[in-house]
GROMACS .gro file of C-alpha atoms in nm:
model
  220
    1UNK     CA    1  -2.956  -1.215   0.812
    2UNK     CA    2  -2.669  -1.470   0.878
    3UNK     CA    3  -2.495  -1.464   1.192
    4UNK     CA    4  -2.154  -1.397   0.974
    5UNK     CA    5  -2.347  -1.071   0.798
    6UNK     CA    6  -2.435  -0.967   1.131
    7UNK     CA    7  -2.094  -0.969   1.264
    8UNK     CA    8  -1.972  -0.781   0.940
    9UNK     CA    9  -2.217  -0.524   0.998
   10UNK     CA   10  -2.076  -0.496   1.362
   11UNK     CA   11  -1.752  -0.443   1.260
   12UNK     CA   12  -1.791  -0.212   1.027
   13UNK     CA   13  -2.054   0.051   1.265
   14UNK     CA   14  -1.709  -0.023   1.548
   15UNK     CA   15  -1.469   0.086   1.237
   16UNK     CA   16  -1.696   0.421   1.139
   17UNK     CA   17  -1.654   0.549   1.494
   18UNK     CA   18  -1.263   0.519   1.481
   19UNK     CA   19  -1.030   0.801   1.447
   20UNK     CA   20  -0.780   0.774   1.119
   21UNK     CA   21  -0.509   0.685   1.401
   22UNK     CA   22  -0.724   0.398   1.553
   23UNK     CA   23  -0.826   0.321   1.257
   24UNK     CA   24  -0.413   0.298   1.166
   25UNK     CA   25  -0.330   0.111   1.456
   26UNK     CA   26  -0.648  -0.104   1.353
   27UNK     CA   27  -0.458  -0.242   1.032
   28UNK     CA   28  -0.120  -0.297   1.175
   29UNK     CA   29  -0.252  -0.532   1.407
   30UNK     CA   30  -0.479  -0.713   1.154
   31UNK     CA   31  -0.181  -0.716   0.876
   32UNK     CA   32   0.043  -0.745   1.185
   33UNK     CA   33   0.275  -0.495   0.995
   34UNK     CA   34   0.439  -0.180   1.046
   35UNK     CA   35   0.294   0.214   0.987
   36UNK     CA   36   0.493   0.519   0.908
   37UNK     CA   37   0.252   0.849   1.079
   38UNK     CA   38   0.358   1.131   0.915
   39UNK     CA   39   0.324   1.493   1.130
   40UNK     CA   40   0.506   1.855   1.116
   41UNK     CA   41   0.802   1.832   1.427
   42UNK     CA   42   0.597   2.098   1.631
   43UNK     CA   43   0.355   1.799   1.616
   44UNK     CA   44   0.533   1.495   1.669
   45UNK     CA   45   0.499   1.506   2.099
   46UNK     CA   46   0.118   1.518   2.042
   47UNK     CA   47   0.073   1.230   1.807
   48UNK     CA   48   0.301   1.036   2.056
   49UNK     CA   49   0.074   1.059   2.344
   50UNK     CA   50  -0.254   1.040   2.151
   51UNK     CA   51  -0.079   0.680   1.989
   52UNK     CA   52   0.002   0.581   2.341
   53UNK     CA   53  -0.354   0.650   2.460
   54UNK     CA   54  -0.470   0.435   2.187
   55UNK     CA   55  -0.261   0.173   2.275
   56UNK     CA   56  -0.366   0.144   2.596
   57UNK     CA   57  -0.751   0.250   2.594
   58UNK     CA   58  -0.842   0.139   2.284
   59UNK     CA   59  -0.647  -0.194   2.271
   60UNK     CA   60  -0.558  -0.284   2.607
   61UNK     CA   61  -0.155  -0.307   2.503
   62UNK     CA   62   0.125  -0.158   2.671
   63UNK     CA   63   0.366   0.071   2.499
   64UNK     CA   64   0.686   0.259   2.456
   65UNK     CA   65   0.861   0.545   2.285
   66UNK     CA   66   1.190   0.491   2.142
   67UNK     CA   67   1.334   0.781   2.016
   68UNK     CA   68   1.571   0.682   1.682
   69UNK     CA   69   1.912   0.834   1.572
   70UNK     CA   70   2.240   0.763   1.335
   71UNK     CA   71   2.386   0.640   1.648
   72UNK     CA   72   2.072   0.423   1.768
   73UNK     CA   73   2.211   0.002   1.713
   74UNK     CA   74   1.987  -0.223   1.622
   75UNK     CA   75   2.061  -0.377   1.964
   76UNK     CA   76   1.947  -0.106   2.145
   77UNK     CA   77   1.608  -0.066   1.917
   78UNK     CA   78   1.523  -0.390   1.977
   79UNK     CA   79   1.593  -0.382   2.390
   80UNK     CA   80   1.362  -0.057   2.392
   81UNK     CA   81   1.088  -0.298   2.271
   82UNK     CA   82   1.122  -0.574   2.525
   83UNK     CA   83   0.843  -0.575   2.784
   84UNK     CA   84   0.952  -0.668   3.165
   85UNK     CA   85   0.705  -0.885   3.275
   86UNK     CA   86   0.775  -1.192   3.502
   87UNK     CA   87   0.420  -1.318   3.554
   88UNK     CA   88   0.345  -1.662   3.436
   89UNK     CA   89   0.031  -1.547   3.284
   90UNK     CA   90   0.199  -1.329   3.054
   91UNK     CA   91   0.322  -1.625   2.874
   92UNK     CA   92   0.043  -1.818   2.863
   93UNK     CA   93  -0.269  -1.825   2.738
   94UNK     CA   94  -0.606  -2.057   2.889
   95UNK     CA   95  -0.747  -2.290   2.662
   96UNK     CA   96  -1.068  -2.172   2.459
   97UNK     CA   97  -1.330  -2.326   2.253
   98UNK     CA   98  -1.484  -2.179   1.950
   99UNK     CA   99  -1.736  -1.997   2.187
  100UNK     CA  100  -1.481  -1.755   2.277
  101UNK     CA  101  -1.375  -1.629   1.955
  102UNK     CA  102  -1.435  -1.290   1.893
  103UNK     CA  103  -1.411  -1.243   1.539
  104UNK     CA  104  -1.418  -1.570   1.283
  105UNK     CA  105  -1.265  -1.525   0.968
  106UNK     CA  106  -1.468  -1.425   0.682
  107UNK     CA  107  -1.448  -1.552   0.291
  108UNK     CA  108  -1.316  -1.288   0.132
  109UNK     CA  109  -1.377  -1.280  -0.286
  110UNK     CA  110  -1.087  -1.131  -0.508
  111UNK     CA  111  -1.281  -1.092  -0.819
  112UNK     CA  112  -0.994  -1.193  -1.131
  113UNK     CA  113  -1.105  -0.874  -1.278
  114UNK     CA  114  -0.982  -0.654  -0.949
  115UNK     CA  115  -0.701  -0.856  -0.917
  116UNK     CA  116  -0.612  -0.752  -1.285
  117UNK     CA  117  -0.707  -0.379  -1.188
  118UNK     CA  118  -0.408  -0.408  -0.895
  119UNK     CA  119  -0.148  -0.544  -1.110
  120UNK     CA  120  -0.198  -0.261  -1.388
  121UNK     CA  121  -0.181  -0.025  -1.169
  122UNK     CA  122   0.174  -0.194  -1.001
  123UNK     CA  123   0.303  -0.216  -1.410
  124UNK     CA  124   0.184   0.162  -1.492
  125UNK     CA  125   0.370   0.293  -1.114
  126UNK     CA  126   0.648   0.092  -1.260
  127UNK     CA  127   0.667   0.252  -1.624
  128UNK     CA  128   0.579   0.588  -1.536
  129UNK     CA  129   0.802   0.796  -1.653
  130UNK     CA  130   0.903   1.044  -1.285
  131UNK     CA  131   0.946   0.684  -1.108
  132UNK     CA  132   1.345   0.583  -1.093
  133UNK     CA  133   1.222   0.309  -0.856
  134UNK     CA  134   1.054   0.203  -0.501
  135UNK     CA  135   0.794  -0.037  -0.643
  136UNK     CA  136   0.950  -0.349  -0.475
  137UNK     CA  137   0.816  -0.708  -0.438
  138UNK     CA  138   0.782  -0.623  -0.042
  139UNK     CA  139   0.545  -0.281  -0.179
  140UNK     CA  140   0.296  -0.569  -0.393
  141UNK     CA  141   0.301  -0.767  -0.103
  142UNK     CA  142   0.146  -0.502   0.168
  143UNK     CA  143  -0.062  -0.361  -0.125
  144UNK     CA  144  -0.263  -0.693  -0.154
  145UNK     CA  145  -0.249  -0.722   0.220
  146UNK     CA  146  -0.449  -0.390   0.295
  147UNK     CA  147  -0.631  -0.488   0.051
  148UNK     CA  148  -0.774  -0.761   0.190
  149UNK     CA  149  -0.830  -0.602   0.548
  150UNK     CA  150  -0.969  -0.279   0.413
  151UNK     CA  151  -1.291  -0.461   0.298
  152UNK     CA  152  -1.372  -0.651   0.639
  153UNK     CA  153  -1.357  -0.334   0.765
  154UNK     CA  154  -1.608  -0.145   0.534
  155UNK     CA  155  -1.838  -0.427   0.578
  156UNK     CA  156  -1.769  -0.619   0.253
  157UNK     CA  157  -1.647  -0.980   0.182
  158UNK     CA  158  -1.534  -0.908  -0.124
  159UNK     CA  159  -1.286  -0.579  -0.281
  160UNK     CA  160  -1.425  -0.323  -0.491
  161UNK     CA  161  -1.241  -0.100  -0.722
  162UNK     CA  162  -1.251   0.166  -0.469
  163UNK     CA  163  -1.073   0.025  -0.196
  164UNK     CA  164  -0.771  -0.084  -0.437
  165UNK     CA  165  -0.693   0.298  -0.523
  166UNK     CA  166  -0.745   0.359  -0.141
  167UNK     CA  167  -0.507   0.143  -0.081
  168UNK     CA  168  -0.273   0.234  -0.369
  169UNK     CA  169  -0.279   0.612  -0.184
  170UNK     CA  170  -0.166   0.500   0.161
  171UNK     CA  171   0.099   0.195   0.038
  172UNK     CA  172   0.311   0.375  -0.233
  173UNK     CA  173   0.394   0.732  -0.131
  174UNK     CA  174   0.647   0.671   0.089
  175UNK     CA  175   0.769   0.387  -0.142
  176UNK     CA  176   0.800   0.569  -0.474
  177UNK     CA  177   1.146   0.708  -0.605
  178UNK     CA  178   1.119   1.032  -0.830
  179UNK     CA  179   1.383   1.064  -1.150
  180UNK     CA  180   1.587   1.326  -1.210
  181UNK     CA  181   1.518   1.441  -1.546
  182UNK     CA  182   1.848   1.363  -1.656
  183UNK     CA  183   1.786   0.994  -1.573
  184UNK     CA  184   1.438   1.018  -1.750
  185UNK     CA  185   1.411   0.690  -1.966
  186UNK     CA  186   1.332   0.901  -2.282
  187UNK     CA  187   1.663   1.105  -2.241
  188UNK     CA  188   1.819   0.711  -2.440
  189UNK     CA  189   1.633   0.762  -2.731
  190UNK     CA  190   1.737   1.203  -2.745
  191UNK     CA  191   1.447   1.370  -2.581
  192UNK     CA  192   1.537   1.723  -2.493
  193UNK     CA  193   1.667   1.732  -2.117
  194UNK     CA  194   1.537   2.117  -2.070
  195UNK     CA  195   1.156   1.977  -2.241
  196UNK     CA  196   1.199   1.656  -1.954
  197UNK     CA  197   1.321   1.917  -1.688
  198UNK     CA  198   0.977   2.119  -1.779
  199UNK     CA  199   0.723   1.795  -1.770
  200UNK     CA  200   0.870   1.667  -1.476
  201UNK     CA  201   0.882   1.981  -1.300
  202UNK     CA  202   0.701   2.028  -0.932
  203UNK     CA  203   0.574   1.675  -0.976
  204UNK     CA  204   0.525   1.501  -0.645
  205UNK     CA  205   0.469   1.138  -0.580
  206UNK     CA  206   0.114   1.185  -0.495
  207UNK     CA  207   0.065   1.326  -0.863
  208UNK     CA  208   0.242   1.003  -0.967
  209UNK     CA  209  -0.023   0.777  -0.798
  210UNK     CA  210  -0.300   1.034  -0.917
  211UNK     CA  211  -0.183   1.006  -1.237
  212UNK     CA  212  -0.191   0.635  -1.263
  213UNK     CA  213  -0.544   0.563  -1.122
  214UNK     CA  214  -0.641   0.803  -1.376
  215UNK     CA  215  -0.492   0.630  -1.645
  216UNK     CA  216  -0.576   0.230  -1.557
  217UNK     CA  217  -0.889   0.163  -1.683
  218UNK     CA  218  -1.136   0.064  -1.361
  219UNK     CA  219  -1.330  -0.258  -1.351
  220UNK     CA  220  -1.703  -0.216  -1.415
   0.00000   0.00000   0.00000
């Protein structure tokens, strides 16, 4: 076995023992993006101590809880996040060699046919016909970019089927915009508003997604 198989393997047995909010917190720092936790109010005081315990057992990083209203500036979100921290070391790092590095970056393979797979499903989200809109540029962009961290993470240097339509479930449903059935595309060419009211009725954005990775035909 190759040393970089090894260390694949070793990732992925570190990944399986993570919770789904490590494993969260996992892909904003690889991605070095942002995540949106959902949680019912009753809930949310919880899942902001069990993040901060993350933070600091799990990753060794220091953290705070800003807590966001209409009246919150964008100066004063941005001072909540500013660490106080005067020692030198802070803002410096030592020099290393390539014996210290933790984790080398692998070659990951984007087969053309996957790559197709993502960008029909992007054009069906697009077209369907309860979607007024949310399928941005920015949304294709973090799509392909968990993408490429989930398979790392299951072990894999290159991305199955499978982890596109993960990743299609946890980038687009706070993204997609649901029609009204009066602004149903179909309603310019004289479709019957009460027959659009009754198709689109008690459809939900996850049935939107569901929908779609029914309907694009998978890679083999």
């Amino acid at each position: 076995m190759s040393p970089s198989s090894h260390s694949a393997e070793r990732v992925a047995e570190k990944v399986q023992t993570l919770s789904d909010l490590e494993l969260a917190a996992l892909l904003c720092l690889i991605t070095k993006e942002h995540a949106i936790v959902e949680a019912e109010p009753s809930l949310l005081d919880p899942l902001c101590l069990e993040l901060e315990l993350i933070a600091g057992s799990v990753f060794g990083l220091s953290s705070t809880v800003l807590e966001c209203s209409e009246r919150t500036t964008l100066d004063t979100f941005g001072n909540g996040l500013l660490v106080e921290d005067d020692d030198i070391s802070y803002f410096s790092s030592p020099p290393r060699n390539s014996r210290d590095t933790v984790c080398k970056r692998l070659s990951l393979t984007l087969a053309s046919e996957v790559f197709a797979y993502m960008q029909n499903l992007i054009a069906f989200l697009r077209l369907h016909r309860a979607v007024s809109g949310g399928i941005s540029a920015l949304a294709t962009r973090h799509f392909e970019l968990l993408v490429r961290a989930l398979a790392p993470l299951h072990g894999l240097n290159y991305v199955p089927p499978s982890l596109v339509a993960l990743a299609a479930r946890k980038i687009y449903p706070h993204r997609i915009l649901l029609t009204a059935p009066e602004n149903e595309r179909s309603m310019q060419w004289g479709s019957s508003l009460e027959a659009v009211r009754e198709v689109l009725d008690g459809v939900t954005v996850d049935d939107v997604i569901e929908d779609v990775l029914q309907q694009v035909e998978v890679p083999l």
